Amino acid sequence: MANVTKSIKSTSITLTRGDITRQEVEAIVNAANSALRGGGGVDGAIHKAGGPTIAEQCKQIRERDGGCAPGSCVITDGGKLSCKHIIHAVGPVWHGGRSGEDDTLKNAYISCLKLACQYGIKTIAFPSISTGAYGFPVERAAKLALEAVRDFCEDNDYLDEIRFVLFDEKTFNKFKEALEA
Ligand code: ADP
Protein backbone atom coordinates (compact mmCIF):
# COMPACT_ATOMS: atom_id res chain seq x y z
CA MET A 1 0.00 0.00 0.00
CA ALA A 2 1.39 3.39 -0.99
CA ASN A 3 2.45 5.81 1.70
CA VAL A 4 0.47 9.02 2.05
CA THR A 5 2.21 12.31 2.85
CA LYS A 6 1.05 15.83 3.58
CA SER A 7 3.09 18.83 4.75
CA ILE A 8 2.23 21.26 7.49
CA LYS A 9 4.75 24.10 7.24
CA SER A 10 8.10 22.25 7.14
CA THR A 11 6.88 19.03 8.82
CA SER A 12 5.95 16.04 6.67
CA ILE A 13 3.06 13.97 7.99
CA THR A 14 3.41 10.45 6.62
CA LEU A 15 1.12 7.45 6.88
CA THR A 16 2.55 4.00 6.29
CA ARG A 17 1.54 0.41 6.96
CA GLY A 18 3.94 -1.72 8.95
CA ASP A 19 5.72 -2.53 12.17
CA ILE A 20 6.87 0.43 14.25
CA THR A 21 9.93 -1.44 15.55
CA ARG A 22 11.39 -1.43 12.03
CA GLN A 23 11.26 2.30 11.31
CA GLU A 24 14.36 4.40 10.66
CA VAL A 25 13.46 7.40 12.80
CA GLU A 26 15.04 9.07 15.82
CA ALA A 27 12.16 8.20 18.15
CA ILE A 28 9.28 5.76 18.14
CA VAL A 29 6.25 6.09 20.38
CA ASN A 30 4.94 3.19 22.41
CA ALA A 31 1.29 2.82 23.43
CA ALA A 32 2.13 2.03 27.04
CA ASN A 33 0.05 1.54 30.18
CA SER A 34 0.11 3.81 33.25
CA ALA A 35 2.20 1.36 35.24
CA LEU A 36 4.80 1.22 32.42
CA ARG A 37 4.66 -2.56 32.75
CA GLY A 38 4.95 -4.82 29.74
CA GLY A 39 1.71 -5.40 27.87
CA GLY A 40 0.62 -6.90 24.57
CA GLY A 41 0.14 -5.24 21.20
CA VAL A 42 2.65 -2.62 20.17
CA ASP A 43 4.10 -2.46 23.70
CA GLY A 44 4.90 -6.17 23.61
CA ALA A 45 6.49 -5.83 20.16
CA ILE A 46 8.67 -2.89 21.23
CA HIS A 47 9.92 -4.56 24.43
CA LYS A 48 10.57 -7.80 22.57
CA ALA A 49 12.57 -6.13 19.81
CA GLY A 50 14.27 -3.56 22.06
CA GLY A 51 15.44 -5.95 24.77
CA PRO A 52 15.23 -5.91 28.59
CA THR A 53 16.99 -2.59 29.23
CA ILE A 54 13.84 -0.75 28.19
CA ALA A 55 11.74 -2.44 30.88
CA GLU A 56 14.51 -1.70 33.39
CA GLN A 57 14.34 2.01 32.56
CA CYS A 58 10.53 1.91 32.76
CA LYS A 59 10.83 0.31 36.20
CA GLN A 60 13.14 3.10 37.38
CA ILE A 61 10.67 5.70 36.15
CA ARG A 62 7.81 3.84 37.86
CA GLU A 63 9.73 3.73 41.14
CA ARG A 64 10.68 7.39 40.87
CA ASP A 65 7.42 8.91 39.56
CA GLY A 66 4.81 6.23 40.19
CA GLY A 67 4.25 5.58 36.49
CA CYS A 68 2.74 7.77 33.79
CA ALA A 69 -0.73 9.32 33.79
CA PRO A 70 -3.06 8.93 30.79
CA GLY A 71 -2.46 11.80 28.36
CA SER A 72 1.23 12.06 29.19
CA CYS A 73 4.46 10.29 28.33
CA VAL A 74 7.97 9.37 29.48
CA ILE A 75 11.16 8.68 27.54
CA THR A 76 13.76 5.89 27.52
CA ASP A 77 16.53 5.05 25.13
CA GLY A 78 15.93 2.67 22.24
CA GLY A 79 17.69 -0.40 23.64
CA LYS A 80 18.52 -2.71 20.73
CA LEU A 81 16.32 -0.81 18.30
CA SER A 82 17.80 1.51 15.70
CA CYS A 83 15.94 4.53 17.11
CA LYS A 84 17.70 6.62 19.76
CA HIS A 85 14.62 7.05 21.92
CA ILE A 86 11.33 5.43 22.79
CA ILE A 87 8.61 7.74 24.04
CA HIS A 88 6.12 5.75 26.12
CA ALA A 89 2.74 7.45 25.90
CA VAL A 90 -0.39 6.46 27.79
CA GLY A 91 -3.67 6.86 25.95
CA PRO A 92 -7.16 6.63 27.44
CA VAL A 93 -9.09 3.42 27.93
CA TRP A 94 -12.36 3.83 25.99
CA HIS A 95 -15.35 4.07 28.34
CA GLY A 96 -17.94 5.26 25.83
CA GLY A 97 -16.54 8.69 25.00
CA ARG A 98 -17.94 10.83 27.84
CA SER A 99 -15.07 10.45 30.26
CA GLY A 100 -12.68 12.88 28.60
CA GLU A 101 -11.24 10.24 26.30
CA ASP A 102 -10.93 12.63 23.33
CA ASP A 103 -8.86 15.20 25.24
CA THR A 104 -6.73 12.54 26.86
CA LEU A 105 -5.94 11.02 23.48
CA LYS A 106 -4.97 14.37 21.96
CA ASN A 107 -2.88 15.20 25.02
CA ALA A 108 -1.01 11.89 24.66
CA TYR A 109 0.02 12.83 21.11
CA ILE A 110 0.85 16.44 21.98
CA SER A 111 2.92 15.48 25.03
CA CYS A 112 5.04 13.22 22.79
CA LEU A 113 5.58 15.97 20.23
CA LYS A 114 6.61 18.43 22.95
CA LEU A 115 9.00 15.96 24.53
CA ALA A 116 10.49 15.16 21.11
CA CYS A 117 11.28 18.84 20.58
CA GLN A 118 12.86 19.08 24.04
CA TYR A 119 15.15 16.17 23.16
CA GLY A 120 16.11 17.57 19.76
CA ILE A 121 14.28 14.77 17.96
CA LYS A 122 13.35 15.67 14.38
CA THR A 123 11.75 12.42 13.17
CA ILE A 124 9.16 10.52 15.19
CA ALA A 125 6.90 7.55 14.49
CA PHE A 126 3.56 6.92 16.22
CA PRO A 127 1.35 3.84 16.37
CA SER A 128 -2.41 4.34 16.63
CA ILE A 129 -2.58 4.94 20.39
CA SER A 130 -5.54 3.42 22.31
CA THR A 131 -7.25 1.72 19.35
CA GLY A 132 -6.12 -1.81 20.20
CA ALA A 133 -6.65 -3.27 23.66
CA TYR A 134 -7.87 0.11 24.96
CA GLY A 135 -10.86 -0.02 22.59
CA PHE A 136 -10.96 3.56 21.27
CA PRO A 137 -12.95 3.64 17.98
CA VAL A 138 -10.44 3.94 15.16
CA GLU A 139 -12.21 6.54 13.01
CA ARG A 140 -12.61 8.93 15.93
CA ALA A 141 -9.05 8.29 17.14
CA ALA A 142 -7.60 8.93 13.67
CA LYS A 143 -9.32 12.33 13.45
CA LEU A 144 -8.12 13.30 16.92
CA ALA A 145 -4.55 12.14 16.26
CA LEU A 146 -4.33 14.23 13.10
CA GLU A 147 -6.01 17.20 14.77
CA ALA A 148 -3.42 17.04 17.55
CA VAL A 149 -0.59 16.92 15.02
CA ARG A 150 -2.05 19.77 12.98
CA ASP A 151 -2.57 21.97 16.07
CA PHE A 152 0.98 21.26 17.19
CA CYS A 153 2.62 21.88 13.83
CA GLU A 154 0.80 25.15 13.30
CA ASP A 155 2.50 26.49 16.44
CA ASN A 156 5.81 24.58 16.28
CA ASP A 157 7.72 24.37 13.05
CA TYR A 158 10.52 22.19 14.40
CA LEU A 159 9.98 18.56 13.41
CA ASP A 160 11.00 17.18 9.99
CA GLU A 161 8.70 14.16 9.95
CA ILE A 162 5.81 12.77 11.95
CA ARG A 163 5.09 9.25 10.74
CA PHE A 164 2.07 7.16 11.65
CA VAL A 165 2.86 3.47 11.37
CA LEU A 166 -0.44 1.67 11.05
CA PHE A 167 -0.50 -2.04 11.62
CA ASP A 168 -3.63 -3.07 9.76
CA GLU A 169 -5.44 -1.94 6.65
CA LYS A 170 -8.57 -0.67 8.40
CA THR A 171 -6.54 1.61 10.66
CA PHE A 172 -4.43 2.81 7.73
CA ASN A 173 -7.57 3.65 5.74
CA LYS A 174 -9.18 5.58 8.61
CA PHE A 175 -6.02 7.65 9.06
CA LYS A 176 -5.84 8.22 5.31
CA GLU A 177 -9.43 9.48 5.24
CA ALA A 178 -8.75 11.76 8.20
CA LEU A 179 -5.56 13.15 6.66
CA GLU A 180 -7.22 13.83 3.33
CA ALA A 181 -10.29 15.47 4.92
P1 ADP B 1 -3.62 0.33 23.24
O1 ADP B 1 -3.53 -0.48 24.50
O2 ADP B 1 -3.15 1.76 23.42
O3 ADP B 1 -4.95 0.21 22.57
P2 ADP B 1 -2.38 -1.65 21.42
O4 ADP B 1 -0.95 -1.99 21.34
O5 ADP B 1 -3.33 -2.69 21.91
O6 ADP B 1 -2.47 -0.29 22.29
O7 ADP B 1 -2.89 -1.19 19.98
C1 ADP B 1 -2.59 0.06 19.40
C2 ADP B 1 -2.41 -0.12 17.90
O8 ADP B 1 -1.09 -0.63 17.65
C3 ADP B 1 -3.37 -1.11 17.25
O9 ADP B 1 -3.81 -0.55 16.01
C4 ADP B 1 -2.48 -2.33 16.98
O10 ADP B 1 -2.92 -3.07 15.86
C5 ADP B 1 -1.17 -1.64 16.67
N1 ADP B 1 0.06 -2.45 16.71
C6 ADP B 1 0.30 -3.64 17.29
N2 ADP B 1 1.58 -4.03 17.08
C7 ADP B 1 2.17 -3.05 16.34
C8 ADP B 1 3.46 -2.85 15.77
N3 ADP B 1 4.44 -3.73 15.92
N4 ADP B 1 3.69 -1.70 15.06
C9 ADP B 1 2.73 -0.77 14.89
N5 ADP B 1 1.48 -0.89 15.41
C10 ADP B 1 1.21 -2.03 16.11
mmCIF file of C-alpha atoms and ligand atoms in Angstrom:
data_model
loop_
_atom_site.group_PDB
_atom_site.id
_atom_site.type_symbol
_atom_site.label_atom_id
_atom_site.label_comp_id
_atom_site.label_asym_id
_atom_site.label_seq_id
_atom_site.Cartn_x
_atom_site.Cartn_y
_atom_site.Cartn_z
ATOM 1 C CA MET A 1 0.000 0.000 0.000
ATOM 2 C CA ALA A 2 1.389 3.392 -0.991
ATOM 3 C CA ASN A 3 2.451 5.812 1.702
ATOM 4 C CA VAL A 4 0.474 9.019 2.046
ATOM 5 C CA THR A 5 2.215 12.312 2.850
ATOM 6 C CA LYS A 6 1.046 15.834 3.580
ATOM 7 C CA SER A 7 3.087 18.827 4.747
ATOM 8 C CA ILE A 8 2.229 21.265 7.494
ATOM 9 C CA LYS A 9 4.752 24.102 7.240
ATOM 10 C CA SER A 10 8.097 22.248 7.142
ATOM 11 C CA THR A 11 6.879 19.034 8.822
ATOM 12 C CA SER A 12 5.948 16.038 6.666
ATOM 13 C CA ILE A 13 3.063 13.975 7.995
ATOM 14 C CA THR A 14 3.411 10.451 6.619
ATOM 15 C CA LEU A 15 1.121 7.448 6.884
ATOM 16 C CA THR A 16 2.548 4.004 6.288
ATOM 17 C CA ARG A 17 1.539 0.412 6.960
ATOM 18 C CA GLY A 18 3.936 -1.719 8.949
ATOM 19 C CA ASP A 19 5.723 -2.528 12.173
ATOM 20 C CA ILE A 20 6.866 0.432 14.251
ATOM 21 C CA THR A 21 9.927 -1.435 15.546
ATOM 22 C CA ARG A 22 11.392 -1.431 12.028
ATOM 23 C CA GLN A 23 11.262 2.297 11.307
ATOM 24 C CA GLU A 24 14.361 4.398 10.661
ATOM 25 C CA VAL A 25 13.463 7.403 12.796
ATOM 26 C CA GLU A 26 15.036 9.074 15.820
ATOM 27 C CA ALA A 27 12.159 8.201 18.155
ATOM 28 C CA ILE A 28 9.283 5.761 18.143
ATOM 29 C CA VAL A 29 6.245 6.092 20.375
ATOM 30 C CA ASN A 30 4.944 3.193 22.415
ATOM 31 C CA ALA A 31 1.287 2.825 23.430
ATOM 32 C CA ALA A 32 2.135 2.028 27.044
ATOM 33 C CA ASN A 33 0.053 1.540 30.182
ATOM 34 C CA SER A 34 0.113 3.807 33.252
ATOM 35 C CA ALA A 35 2.203 1.364 35.239
ATOM 36 C CA LEU A 36 4.797 1.215 32.419
ATOM 37 C CA ARG A 37 4.659 -2.562 32.747
ATOM 38 C CA GLY A 38 4.946 -4.821 29.744
ATOM 39 C CA GLY A 39 1.707 -5.401 27.874
ATOM 40 C CA GLY A 40 0.622 -6.899 24.569
ATOM 41 C CA GLY A 41 0.144 -5.235 21.204
ATOM 42 C CA VAL A 42 2.651 -2.616 20.173
ATOM 43 C CA ASP A 43 4.098 -2.458 23.699
ATOM 44 C CA GLY A 44 4.905 -6.173 23.605
ATOM 45 C CA ALA A 45 6.488 -5.832 20.156
ATOM 46 C CA ILE A 46 8.671 -2.886 21.234
ATOM 47 C CA HIS A 47 9.917 -4.556 24.425
ATOM 48 C CA LYS A 48 10.574 -7.804 22.574
ATOM 49 C CA ALA A 49 12.574 -6.129 19.814
ATOM 50 C CA GLY A 50 14.272 -3.564 22.062
ATOM 51 C CA GLY A 51 15.442 -5.949 24.774
ATOM 52 C CA PRO A 52 15.230 -5.914 28.587
ATOM 53 C CA THR A 53 16.992 -2.588 29.226
ATOM 54 C CA ILE A 54 13.840 -0.746 28.186
ATOM 55 C CA ALA A 55 11.743 -2.443 30.878
ATOM 56 C CA GLU A 56 14.510 -1.697 33.386
ATOM 57 C CA GLN A 57 14.345 2.012 32.560
ATOM 58 C CA CYS A 58 10.534 1.907 32.760
ATOM 59 C CA LYS A 59 10.831 0.309 36.203
ATOM 60 C CA GLN A 60 13.140 3.102 37.377
ATOM 61 C CA ILE A 61 10.672 5.702 36.153
ATOM 62 C CA ARG A 62 7.810 3.843 37.858
ATOM 63 C CA GLU A 63 9.726 3.731 41.140
ATOM 64 C CA ARG A 64 10.677 7.391 40.875
ATOM 65 C CA ASP A 65 7.420 8.911 39.558
ATOM 66 C CA GLY A 66 4.807 6.229 40.195
ATOM 67 C CA GLY A 67 4.246 5.583 36.486
ATOM 68 C CA CYS A 68 2.743 7.769 33.791
ATOM 69 C CA ALA A 69 -0.732 9.323 33.788
ATOM 70 C CA PRO A 70 -3.063 8.929 30.794
ATOM 71 C CA GLY A 71 -2.465 11.798 28.360
ATOM 72 C CA SER A 72 1.229 12.062 29.192
ATOM 73 C CA CYS A 73 4.464 10.287 28.328
ATOM 74 C CA VAL A 74 7.973 9.368 29.475
ATOM 75 C CA ILE A 75 11.157 8.681 27.545
ATOM 76 C CA THR A 76 13.764 5.892 27.522
ATOM 77 C CA ASP A 77 16.528 5.053 25.126
ATOM 78 C CA GLY A 78 15.927 2.674 22.243
ATOM 79 C CA GLY A 79 17.692 -0.402 23.637
ATOM 80 C CA LYS A 80 18.524 -2.713 20.734
ATOM 81 C CA LEU A 81 16.316 -0.811 18.302
ATOM 82 C CA SER A 82 17.804 1.514 15.700
ATOM 83 C CA CYS A 83 15.941 4.531 17.107
ATOM 84 C CA LYS A 84 17.699 6.623 19.758
ATOM 85 C CA HIS A 85 14.620 7.053 21.924
ATOM 86 C CA ILE A 86 11.328 5.431 22.793
ATOM 87 C CA ILE A 87 8.607 7.735 24.044
ATOM 88 C CA HIS A 88 6.121 5.752 26.124
ATOM 89 C CA ALA A 89 2.736 7.455 25.901
ATOM 90 C CA VAL A 90 -0.387 6.462 27.790
ATOM 91 C CA GLY A 91 -3.671 6.858 25.953
ATOM 92 C CA PRO A 92 -7.156 6.635 27.441
ATOM 93 C CA VAL A 93 -9.087 3.424 27.927
ATOM 94 C CA TRP A 94 -12.357 3.827 25.993
ATOM 95 C CA HIS A 95 -15.353 4.073 28.341
ATOM 96 C CA GLY A 96 -17.944 5.256 25.829
ATOM 97 C CA GLY A 97 -16.536 8.692 25.001
ATOM 98 C CA ARG A 98 -17.940 10.826 27.838
ATOM 99 C CA SER A 99 -15.075 10.451 30.263
ATOM 100 C CA GLY A 100 -12.681 12.884 28.602
ATOM 101 C CA GLU A 101 -11.243 10.240 26.299
ATOM 102 C CA ASP A 102 -10.930 12.631 23.332
ATOM 103 C CA ASP A 103 -8.863 15.201 25.236
ATOM 104 C CA THR A 104 -6.734 12.543 26.856
ATOM 105 C CA LEU A 105 -5.935 11.015 23.482
ATOM 106 C CA LYS A 106 -4.967 14.369 21.962
ATOM 107 C CA ASN A 107 -2.876 15.195 25.019
ATOM 108 C CA ALA A 108 -1.014 11.892 24.659
ATOM 109 C CA TYR A 109 0.016 12.828 21.114
ATOM 110 C CA ILE A 110 0.855 16.437 21.983
ATOM 111 C CA SER A 111 2.916 15.480 25.027
ATOM 112 C CA CYS A 112 5.043 13.218 22.786
ATOM 113 C CA LEU A 113 5.576 15.974 20.233
ATOM 114 C CA LYS A 114 6.606 18.434 22.955
ATOM 115 C CA LEU A 115 9.000 15.961 24.526
ATOM 116 C CA ALA A 116 10.487 15.157 21.114
ATOM 117 C CA CYS A 117 11.277 18.839 20.576
ATOM 118 C CA GLN A 118 12.858 19.082 24.039
ATOM 119 C CA TYR A 119 15.148 16.173 23.157
ATOM 120 C CA GLY A 120 16.113 17.574 19.762
ATOM 121 C CA ILE A 121 14.282 14.771 17.958
ATOM 122 C CA LYS A 122 13.352 15.667 14.383
ATOM 123 C CA THR A 123 11.754 12.424 13.167
ATOM 124 C CA ILE A 124 9.162 10.520 15.188
ATOM 125 C CA ALA A 125 6.900 7.547 14.488
ATOM 126 C CA PHE A 126 3.563 6.919 16.220
ATOM 127 C CA PRO A 127 1.347 3.844 16.367
ATOM 128 C CA SER A 128 -2.411 4.344 16.632
ATOM 129 C CA ILE A 129 -2.578 4.942 20.385
ATOM 130 C CA SER A 130 -5.543 3.424 22.308
ATOM 131 C CA THR A 131 -7.248 1.722 19.348
ATOM 132 C CA GLY A 132 -6.116 -1.805 20.202
ATOM 133 C CA ALA A 133 -6.646 -3.273 23.663
ATOM 134 C CA TYR A 134 -7.874 0.112 24.963
ATOM 135 C CA GLY A 135 -10.857 -0.022 22.595
ATOM 136 C CA PHE A 136 -10.961 3.564 21.274
ATOM 137 C CA PRO A 137 -12.950 3.644 17.983
ATOM 138 C CA VAL A 138 -10.443 3.944 15.156
ATOM 139 C CA GLU A 139 -12.205 6.539 13.014
ATOM 140 C CA ARG A 140 -12.606 8.932 15.927
ATOM 141 C CA ALA A 141 -9.052 8.287 17.139
ATOM 142 C CA ALA A 142 -7.601 8.930 13.669
ATOM 143 C CA LYS A 143 -9.325 12.327 13.449
ATOM 144 C CA LEU A 144 -8.121 13.300 16.924
ATOM 145 C CA ALA A 145 -4.550 12.138 16.257
ATOM 146 C CA LEU A 146 -4.334 14.230 13.097
ATOM 147 C CA GLU A 147 -6.011 17.204 14.771
ATOM 148 C CA ALA A 148 -3.417 17.044 17.548
ATOM 149 C CA VAL A 149 -0.588 16.915 15.022
ATOM 150 C CA ARG A 150 -2.050 19.773 12.980
ATOM 151 C CA ASP A 151 -2.566 21.972 16.070
ATOM 152 C CA PHE A 152 0.982 21.263 17.192
ATOM 153 C CA CYS A 153 2.625 21.881 13.828
ATOM 154 C CA GLU A 154 0.804 25.149 13.303
ATOM 155 C CA ASP A 155 2.503 26.490 16.439
ATOM 156 C CA ASN A 156 5.811 24.579 16.282
ATOM 157 C CA ASP A 157 7.724 24.373 13.050
ATOM 158 C CA TYR A 158 10.524 22.189 14.396
ATOM 159 C CA LEU A 159 9.979 18.558 13.409
ATOM 160 C CA ASP A 160 10.999 17.185 9.991
ATOM 161 C CA GLU A 161 8.705 14.155 9.951
ATOM 162 C CA ILE A 162 5.808 12.769 11.953
ATOM 163 C CA ARG A 163 5.091 9.254 10.736
ATOM 164 C CA PHE A 164 2.065 7.162 11.650
ATOM 165 C CA VAL A 165 2.855 3.472 11.373
ATOM 166 C CA LEU A 166 -0.444 1.670 11.054
ATOM 167 C CA PHE A 167 -0.498 -2.035 11.620
ATOM 168 C CA ASP A 168 -3.632 -3.070 9.758
ATOM 169 C CA GLU A 169 -5.441 -1.940 6.653
ATOM 170 C CA LYS A 170 -8.571 -0.675 8.400
ATOM 171 C CA THR A 171 -6.538 1.606 10.663
ATOM 172 C CA PHE A 172 -4.434 2.813 7.731
ATOM 173 C CA ASN A 173 -7.573 3.655 5.736
ATOM 174 C CA LYS A 174 -9.176 5.582 8.610
ATOM 175 C CA PHE A 175 -6.021 7.650 9.055
ATOM 176 C CA LYS A 176 -5.838 8.215 5.309
ATOM 177 C CA GLU A 177 -9.435 9.483 5.235
ATOM 178 C CA ALA A 178 -8.752 11.757 8.198
ATOM 179 C CA LEU A 179 -5.555 13.150 6.662
ATOM 180 C CA GLU A 180 -7.224 13.832 3.333
ATOM 181 C CA ALA A 181 -10.295 15.473 4.925
HETATM 182 P P1 ADP B 1 -3.616 0.328 23.237
HETATM 183 O O1 ADP B 1 -3.532 -0.481 24.504
HETATM 184 O O2 ADP B 1 -3.154 1.761 23.418
HETATM 185 O O3 ADP B 1 -4.947 0.212 22.570
HETATM 186 P P2 ADP B 1 -2.383 -1.652 21.420
HETATM 187 O O4 ADP B 1 -0.946 -1.993 21.341
HETATM 188 O O5 ADP B 1 -3.329 -2.693 21.912
HETATM 189 O O6 ADP B 1 -2.471 -0.290 22.287
HETATM 190 O O7 ADP B 1 -2.886 -1.187 19.982
HETATM 191 C C1 ADP B 1 -2.588 0.056 19.399
HETATM 192 C C2 ADP B 1 -2.407 -0.122 17.901
HETATM 193 O O8 ADP B 1 -1.093 -0.627 17.651
HETATM 194 C C3 ADP B 1 -3.371 -1.107 17.245
HETATM 195 O O9 ADP B 1 -3.812 -0.546 16.010
HETATM 196 C C4 ADP B 1 -2.480 -2.328 16.978
HETATM 197 O O10 ADP B 1 -2.923 -3.069 15.858
HETATM 198 C C5 ADP B 1 -1.171 -1.640 16.669
HETATM 199 N N1 ADP B 1 0.057 -2.452 16.714
HETATM 200 C C6 ADP B 1 0.299 -3.643 17.289
HETATM 201 N N2 ADP B 1 1.578 -4.029 17.076
HETATM 202 C C7 ADP B 1 2.172 -3.047 16.337
HETATM 203 C C8 ADP B 1 3.460 -2.848 15.774
HETATM 204 N N3 ADP B 1 4.441 -3.731 15.921
HETATM 205 N N4 ADP B 1 3.695 -1.701 15.062
HETATM 206 C C9 ADP B 1 2.730 -0.773 14.892
HETATM 207 N N5 ADP B 1 1.479 -0.894 15.407
HETATM 208 C C10 ADP B 1 1.210 -2.027 16.108
#
